[in-house]
Coordinates of C-alpha atoms in Angstrom, one line a residue:
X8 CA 107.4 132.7 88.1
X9 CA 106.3 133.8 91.5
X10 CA 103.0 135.3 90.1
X11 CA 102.2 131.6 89.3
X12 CA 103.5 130.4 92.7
X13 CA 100.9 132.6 94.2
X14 CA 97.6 130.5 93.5
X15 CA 99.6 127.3 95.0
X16 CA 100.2 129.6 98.3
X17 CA 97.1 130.6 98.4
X18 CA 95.5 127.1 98.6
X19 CA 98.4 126.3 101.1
X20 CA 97.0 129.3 103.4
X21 CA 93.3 128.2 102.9
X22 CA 93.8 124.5 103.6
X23 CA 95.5 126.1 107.0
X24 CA 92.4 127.8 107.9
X25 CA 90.3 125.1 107.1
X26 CA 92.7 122.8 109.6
X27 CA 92.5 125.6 111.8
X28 CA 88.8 125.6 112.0
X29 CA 88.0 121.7 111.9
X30 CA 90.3 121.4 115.2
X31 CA 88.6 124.3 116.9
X32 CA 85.2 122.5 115.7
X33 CA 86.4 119.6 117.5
X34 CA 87.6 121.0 120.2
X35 CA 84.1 122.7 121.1
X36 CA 82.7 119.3 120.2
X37 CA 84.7 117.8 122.9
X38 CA 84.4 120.2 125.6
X39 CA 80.4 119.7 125.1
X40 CA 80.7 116.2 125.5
X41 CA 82.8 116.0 128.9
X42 CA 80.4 118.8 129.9
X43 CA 77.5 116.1 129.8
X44 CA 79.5 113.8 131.3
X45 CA 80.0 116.2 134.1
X46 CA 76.7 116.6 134.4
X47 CA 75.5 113.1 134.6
X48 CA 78.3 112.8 137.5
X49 CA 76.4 115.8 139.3
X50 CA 73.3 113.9 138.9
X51 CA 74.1 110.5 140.0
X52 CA 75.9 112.4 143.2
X53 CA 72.7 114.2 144.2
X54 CA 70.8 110.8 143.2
X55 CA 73.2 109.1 146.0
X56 CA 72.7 111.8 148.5
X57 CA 68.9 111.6 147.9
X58 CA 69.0 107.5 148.7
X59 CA 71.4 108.0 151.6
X60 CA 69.1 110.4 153.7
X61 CA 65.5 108.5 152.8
X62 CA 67.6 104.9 153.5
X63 CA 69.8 105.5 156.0
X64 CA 73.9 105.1 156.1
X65 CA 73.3 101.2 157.2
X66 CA 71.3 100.0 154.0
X67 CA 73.9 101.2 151.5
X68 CA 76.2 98.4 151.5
X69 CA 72.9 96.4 150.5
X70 CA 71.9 99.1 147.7
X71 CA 75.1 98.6 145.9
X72 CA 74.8 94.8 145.8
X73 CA 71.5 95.7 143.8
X74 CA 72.2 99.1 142.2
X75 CA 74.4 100.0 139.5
X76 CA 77.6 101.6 140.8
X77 CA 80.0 104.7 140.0
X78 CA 83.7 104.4 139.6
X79 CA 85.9 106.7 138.9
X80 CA 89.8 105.4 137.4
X81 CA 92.4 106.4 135.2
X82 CA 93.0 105.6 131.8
X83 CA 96.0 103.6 133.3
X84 CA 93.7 101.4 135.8
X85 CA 91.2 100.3 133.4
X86 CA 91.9 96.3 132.2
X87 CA 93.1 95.7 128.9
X88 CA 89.9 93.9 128.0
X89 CA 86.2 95.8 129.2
X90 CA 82.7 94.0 129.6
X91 CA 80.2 96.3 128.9
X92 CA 76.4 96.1 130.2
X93 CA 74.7 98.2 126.7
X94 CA 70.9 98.2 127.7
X95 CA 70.9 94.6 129.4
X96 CA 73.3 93.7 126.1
X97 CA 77.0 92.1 127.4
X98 CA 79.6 93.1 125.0
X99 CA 83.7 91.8 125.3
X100 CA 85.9 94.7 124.2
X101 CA 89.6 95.9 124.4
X102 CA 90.2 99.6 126.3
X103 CA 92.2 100.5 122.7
X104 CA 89.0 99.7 120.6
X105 CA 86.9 101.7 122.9
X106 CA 89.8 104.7 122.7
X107 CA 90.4 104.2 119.1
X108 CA 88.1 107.8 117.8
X109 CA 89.8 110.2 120.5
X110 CA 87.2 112.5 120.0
X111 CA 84.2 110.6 120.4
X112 CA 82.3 110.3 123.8
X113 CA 83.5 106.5 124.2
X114 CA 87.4 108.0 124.4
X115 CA 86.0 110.6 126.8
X116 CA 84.4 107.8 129.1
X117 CA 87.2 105.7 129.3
X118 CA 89.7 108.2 129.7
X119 CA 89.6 108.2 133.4
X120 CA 88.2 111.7 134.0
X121 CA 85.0 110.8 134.9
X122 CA 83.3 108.1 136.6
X123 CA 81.5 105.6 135.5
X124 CA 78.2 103.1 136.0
X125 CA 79.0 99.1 136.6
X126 CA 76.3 97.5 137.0
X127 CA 76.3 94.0 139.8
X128 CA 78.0 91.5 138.0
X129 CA 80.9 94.7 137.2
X130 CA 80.4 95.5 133.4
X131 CA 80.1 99.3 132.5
X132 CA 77.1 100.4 132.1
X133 CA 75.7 102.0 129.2
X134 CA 72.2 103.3 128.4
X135 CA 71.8 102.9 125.0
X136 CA 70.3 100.5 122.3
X137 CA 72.9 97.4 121.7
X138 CA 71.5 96.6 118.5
X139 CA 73.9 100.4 117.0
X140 CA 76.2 99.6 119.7
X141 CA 77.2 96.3 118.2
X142 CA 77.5 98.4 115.0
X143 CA 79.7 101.0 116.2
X144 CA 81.7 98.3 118.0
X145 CA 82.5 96.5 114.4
X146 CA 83.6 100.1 113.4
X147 CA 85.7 100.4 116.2
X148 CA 87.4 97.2 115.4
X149 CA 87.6 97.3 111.6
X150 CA 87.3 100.9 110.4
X151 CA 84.0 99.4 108.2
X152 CA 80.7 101.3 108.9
X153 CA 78.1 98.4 108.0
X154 CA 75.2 100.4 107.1
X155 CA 71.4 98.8 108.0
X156 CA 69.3 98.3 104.8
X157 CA 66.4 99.4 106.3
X158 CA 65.7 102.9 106.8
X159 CA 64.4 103.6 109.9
X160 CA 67.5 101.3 110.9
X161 CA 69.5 103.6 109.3
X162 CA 67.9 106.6 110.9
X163 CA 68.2 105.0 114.5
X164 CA 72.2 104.8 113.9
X165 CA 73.2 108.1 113.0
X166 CA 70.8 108.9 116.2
X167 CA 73.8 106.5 117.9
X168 CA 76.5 107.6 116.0
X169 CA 75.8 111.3 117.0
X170 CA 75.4 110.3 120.5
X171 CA 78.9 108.7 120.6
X172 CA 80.4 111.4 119.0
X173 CA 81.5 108.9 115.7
X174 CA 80.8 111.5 113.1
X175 CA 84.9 112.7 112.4
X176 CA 86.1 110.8 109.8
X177 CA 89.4 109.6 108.7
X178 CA 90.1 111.6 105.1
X179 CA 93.9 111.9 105.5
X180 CA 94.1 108.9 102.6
X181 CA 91.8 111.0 100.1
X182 CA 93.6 113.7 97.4
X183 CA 92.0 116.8 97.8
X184 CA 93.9 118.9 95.1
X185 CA 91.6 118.6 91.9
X186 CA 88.6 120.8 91.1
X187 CA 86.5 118.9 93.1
X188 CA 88.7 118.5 96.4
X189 CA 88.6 115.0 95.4
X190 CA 84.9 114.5 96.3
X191 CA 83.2 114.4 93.0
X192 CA 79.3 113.8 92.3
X193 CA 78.6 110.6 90.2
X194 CA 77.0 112.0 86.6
X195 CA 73.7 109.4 87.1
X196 CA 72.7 109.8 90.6
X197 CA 72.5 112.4 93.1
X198 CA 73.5 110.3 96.1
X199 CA 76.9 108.5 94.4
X200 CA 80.0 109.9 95.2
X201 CA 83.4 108.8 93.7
X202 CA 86.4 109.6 96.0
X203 CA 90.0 110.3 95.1
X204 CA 92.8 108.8 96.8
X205 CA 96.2 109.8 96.8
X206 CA 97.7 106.2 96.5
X207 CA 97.2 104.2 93.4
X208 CA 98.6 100.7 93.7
X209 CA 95.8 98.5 94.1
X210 CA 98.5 96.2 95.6
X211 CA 99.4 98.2 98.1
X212 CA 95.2 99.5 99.4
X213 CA 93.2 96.1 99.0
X214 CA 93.4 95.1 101.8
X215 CA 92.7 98.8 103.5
X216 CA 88.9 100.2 104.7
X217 CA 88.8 103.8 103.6
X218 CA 86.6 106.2 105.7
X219 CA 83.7 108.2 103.2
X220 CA 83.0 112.2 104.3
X221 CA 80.6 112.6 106.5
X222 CA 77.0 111.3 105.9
X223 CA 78.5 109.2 103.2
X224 CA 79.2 105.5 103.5
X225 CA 81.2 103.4 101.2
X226 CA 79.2 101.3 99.0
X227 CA 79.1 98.1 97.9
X228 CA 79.0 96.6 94.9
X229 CA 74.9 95.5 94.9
X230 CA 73.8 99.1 96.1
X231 CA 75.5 100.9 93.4
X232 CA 73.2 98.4 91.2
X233 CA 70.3 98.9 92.9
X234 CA 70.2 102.7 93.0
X235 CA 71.3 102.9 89.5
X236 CA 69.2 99.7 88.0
X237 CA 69.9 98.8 84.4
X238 CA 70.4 102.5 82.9
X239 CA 72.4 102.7 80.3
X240 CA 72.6 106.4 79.9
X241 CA 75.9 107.7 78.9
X242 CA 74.4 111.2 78.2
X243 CA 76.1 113.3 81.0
X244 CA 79.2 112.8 80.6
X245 CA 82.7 110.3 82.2
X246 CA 82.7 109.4 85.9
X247 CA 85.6 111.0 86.7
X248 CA 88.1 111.7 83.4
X249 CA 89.7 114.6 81.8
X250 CA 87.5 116.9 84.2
X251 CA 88.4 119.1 87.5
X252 CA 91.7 119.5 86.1
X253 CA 92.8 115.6 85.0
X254 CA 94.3 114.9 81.5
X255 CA 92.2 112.6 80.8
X256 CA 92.9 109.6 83.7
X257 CA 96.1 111.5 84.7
X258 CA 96.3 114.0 88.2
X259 CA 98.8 114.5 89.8
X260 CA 101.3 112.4 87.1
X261 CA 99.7 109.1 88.3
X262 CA 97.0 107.2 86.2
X263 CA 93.5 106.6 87.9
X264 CA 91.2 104.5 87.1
X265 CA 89.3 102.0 89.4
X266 CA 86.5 103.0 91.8
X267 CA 86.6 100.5 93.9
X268 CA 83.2 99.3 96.1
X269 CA 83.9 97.9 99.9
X270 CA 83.2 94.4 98.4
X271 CA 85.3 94.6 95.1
X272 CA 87.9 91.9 96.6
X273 CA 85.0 90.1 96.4
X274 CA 82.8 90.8 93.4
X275 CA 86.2 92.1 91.4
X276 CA 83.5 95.0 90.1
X277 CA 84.8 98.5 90.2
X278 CA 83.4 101.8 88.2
X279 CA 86.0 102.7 85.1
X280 CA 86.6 106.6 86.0
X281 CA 86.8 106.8 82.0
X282 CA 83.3 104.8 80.8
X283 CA 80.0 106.8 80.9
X284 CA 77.1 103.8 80.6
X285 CA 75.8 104.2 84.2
X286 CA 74.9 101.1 85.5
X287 CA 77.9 99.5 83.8
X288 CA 80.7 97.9 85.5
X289 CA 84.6 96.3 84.9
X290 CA 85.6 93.4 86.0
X291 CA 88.7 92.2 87.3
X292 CA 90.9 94.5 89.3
X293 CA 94.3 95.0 87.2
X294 CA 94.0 98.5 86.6
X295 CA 95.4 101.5 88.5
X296 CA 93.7 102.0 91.6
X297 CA 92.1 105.9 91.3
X298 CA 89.5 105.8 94.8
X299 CA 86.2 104.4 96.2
X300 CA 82.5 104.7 95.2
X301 CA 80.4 106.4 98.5
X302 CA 76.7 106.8 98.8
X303 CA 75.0 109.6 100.8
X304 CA 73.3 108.2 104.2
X305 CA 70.1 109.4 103.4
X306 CA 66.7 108.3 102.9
X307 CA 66.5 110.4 99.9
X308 CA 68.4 108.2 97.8
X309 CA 66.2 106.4 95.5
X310 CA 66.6 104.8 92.2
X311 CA 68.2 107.2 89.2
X312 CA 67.9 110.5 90.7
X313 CA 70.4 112.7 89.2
X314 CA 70.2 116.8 89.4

């Protein structure tokens, strides 16, 4: 008996060094991010001290009619709602939105440990390209990243993303126990992902928006189609059945079945975990819920590749 309790230990230790690790990651992560917020503090000091001793101490109050300002607060003094300037863009926000990823740089700014630009009419100032801001903001808000159909668009966000320090996802709803830590490659594309997720009551997750791993997004329903087309290979094999350790739709003693897309409220479309035709899809969404479909955020995804 305890020689077969040893794998199950095992995996307990390892999945404590891999928690281990990704806080330390993140850790490092956010000490690098207040250091560059330290150093844009040095810099708009000296940038003060330069315009105080070519102007004069008597034109200052006249500079900061004109001039963006620096204010320092805590957490605790910020309003409840935030106007932000984002290059020239004026965006209407709550301080818990702007908290909401306590690792990212937002968190950092508005945690009161560094000051901060307000530009005349009093709205925080941020240097960056509203059209990803108002992105990130939706994500903020909803926990849905709306990916760009374009790529270069595409491209420019995780540029943002990066920036802002939105790159640690929210996994703790995925099942990670099956041969492929729950993360398993679609047969008929090499950019399709299916997900696992530890709750299977469709009842209980419609109404839920699941973060994908990093550099994956959650797909809908129309760009599963479009990257698969009307292929009806079924040559290599089920989605996601009676493989990585399932009996058949069973892991775990719960029945899985539906892939669901971010829009399958809508369309009522999901990927059967058990049917092999690859472009094919079930309708209506009275089956046992078993994850989500995720597509890579790359430009390399193109129409029916599959290693």
């Amino acid at each position: 008996g305890h020689e077969m309790d040893k794998p199950k230990m095992n995996d307990k230790k390892q999945r404590g060094r891999d928690r281990e690790d990704e806080l330390r990651d993140r850790e490092e992560k956010l000490r690098k991010r207040e250091e560059k917020l330290r150093e844009g503090e040095l810099q708009l000091q000296s940038e003060w001290k330069w315009i105080q001793h070519s102007t004069g101490l008597g034109d200052r109050t006249e500079l900061l009619k004109t001039r963006p300002s620096v204010t320092g607060a805590s957490n605790g003094s910020f309003p409840a709602v935030i106007k932000l300037n984002v290059g020239g863009t004026i965006f209407e926000t709550t301080l818990s939105t702007l908290t909401r990823k306590p690792d990212s740089m937002l968190a950092t700014m508005f945690s009161g440990r560094h000051p901060l630009l307000k530009d005349e009419n009093g709205c925080y100032f941020i240097d960056r390209n509203p059209r990803e801001f108002d992105i990130i903001l939706r994500f903020l808000r909803s926990g849905f990243l709306c990916w760009p159909v374009n790529e270069q668009e595409k491209e420019c966000l995780n540029v943002e993303l990066d920036y802002f320090g939105i790159e640690e996802p929210d996994l703790t709803w995925m099942l990670k126990t099956d041969g492929y830590a729950g993360f398993k490659q679609y047969p008929y594309h090499q950019d399709i992902y299916l997900a696992v997720s530890k709750e299977t009551d469709w009842a209980v997750v419609q109404s839920k928006r699941f973060d994908c791993p990093k550099n994956f997004h959650w797909a809908t329903t129309q760009e599963f189609k479009d990257l698969i087309g009307e292929s009806t290979d079924d040559t290599k094999g089920y989605p996601y059945y009676d493989t990585g350790g399932w009996k058949g739709y069973v892991w775990e003693g719960k029945e899985r079945i539906m892939f669901c897309f971010s829009d399958s409220k809508q369309t009522l479309a999901y990927k059967h975990s058990g049917h092999a035709p690859a472009s094919y899809l079930h309708i209506g969404l009275t089956e046992s819920f078993a994850g989500i479909v995720c597509v890579r955020n790359s430009k390399r995804s193109s129409r029916n590749k599959s290693r």
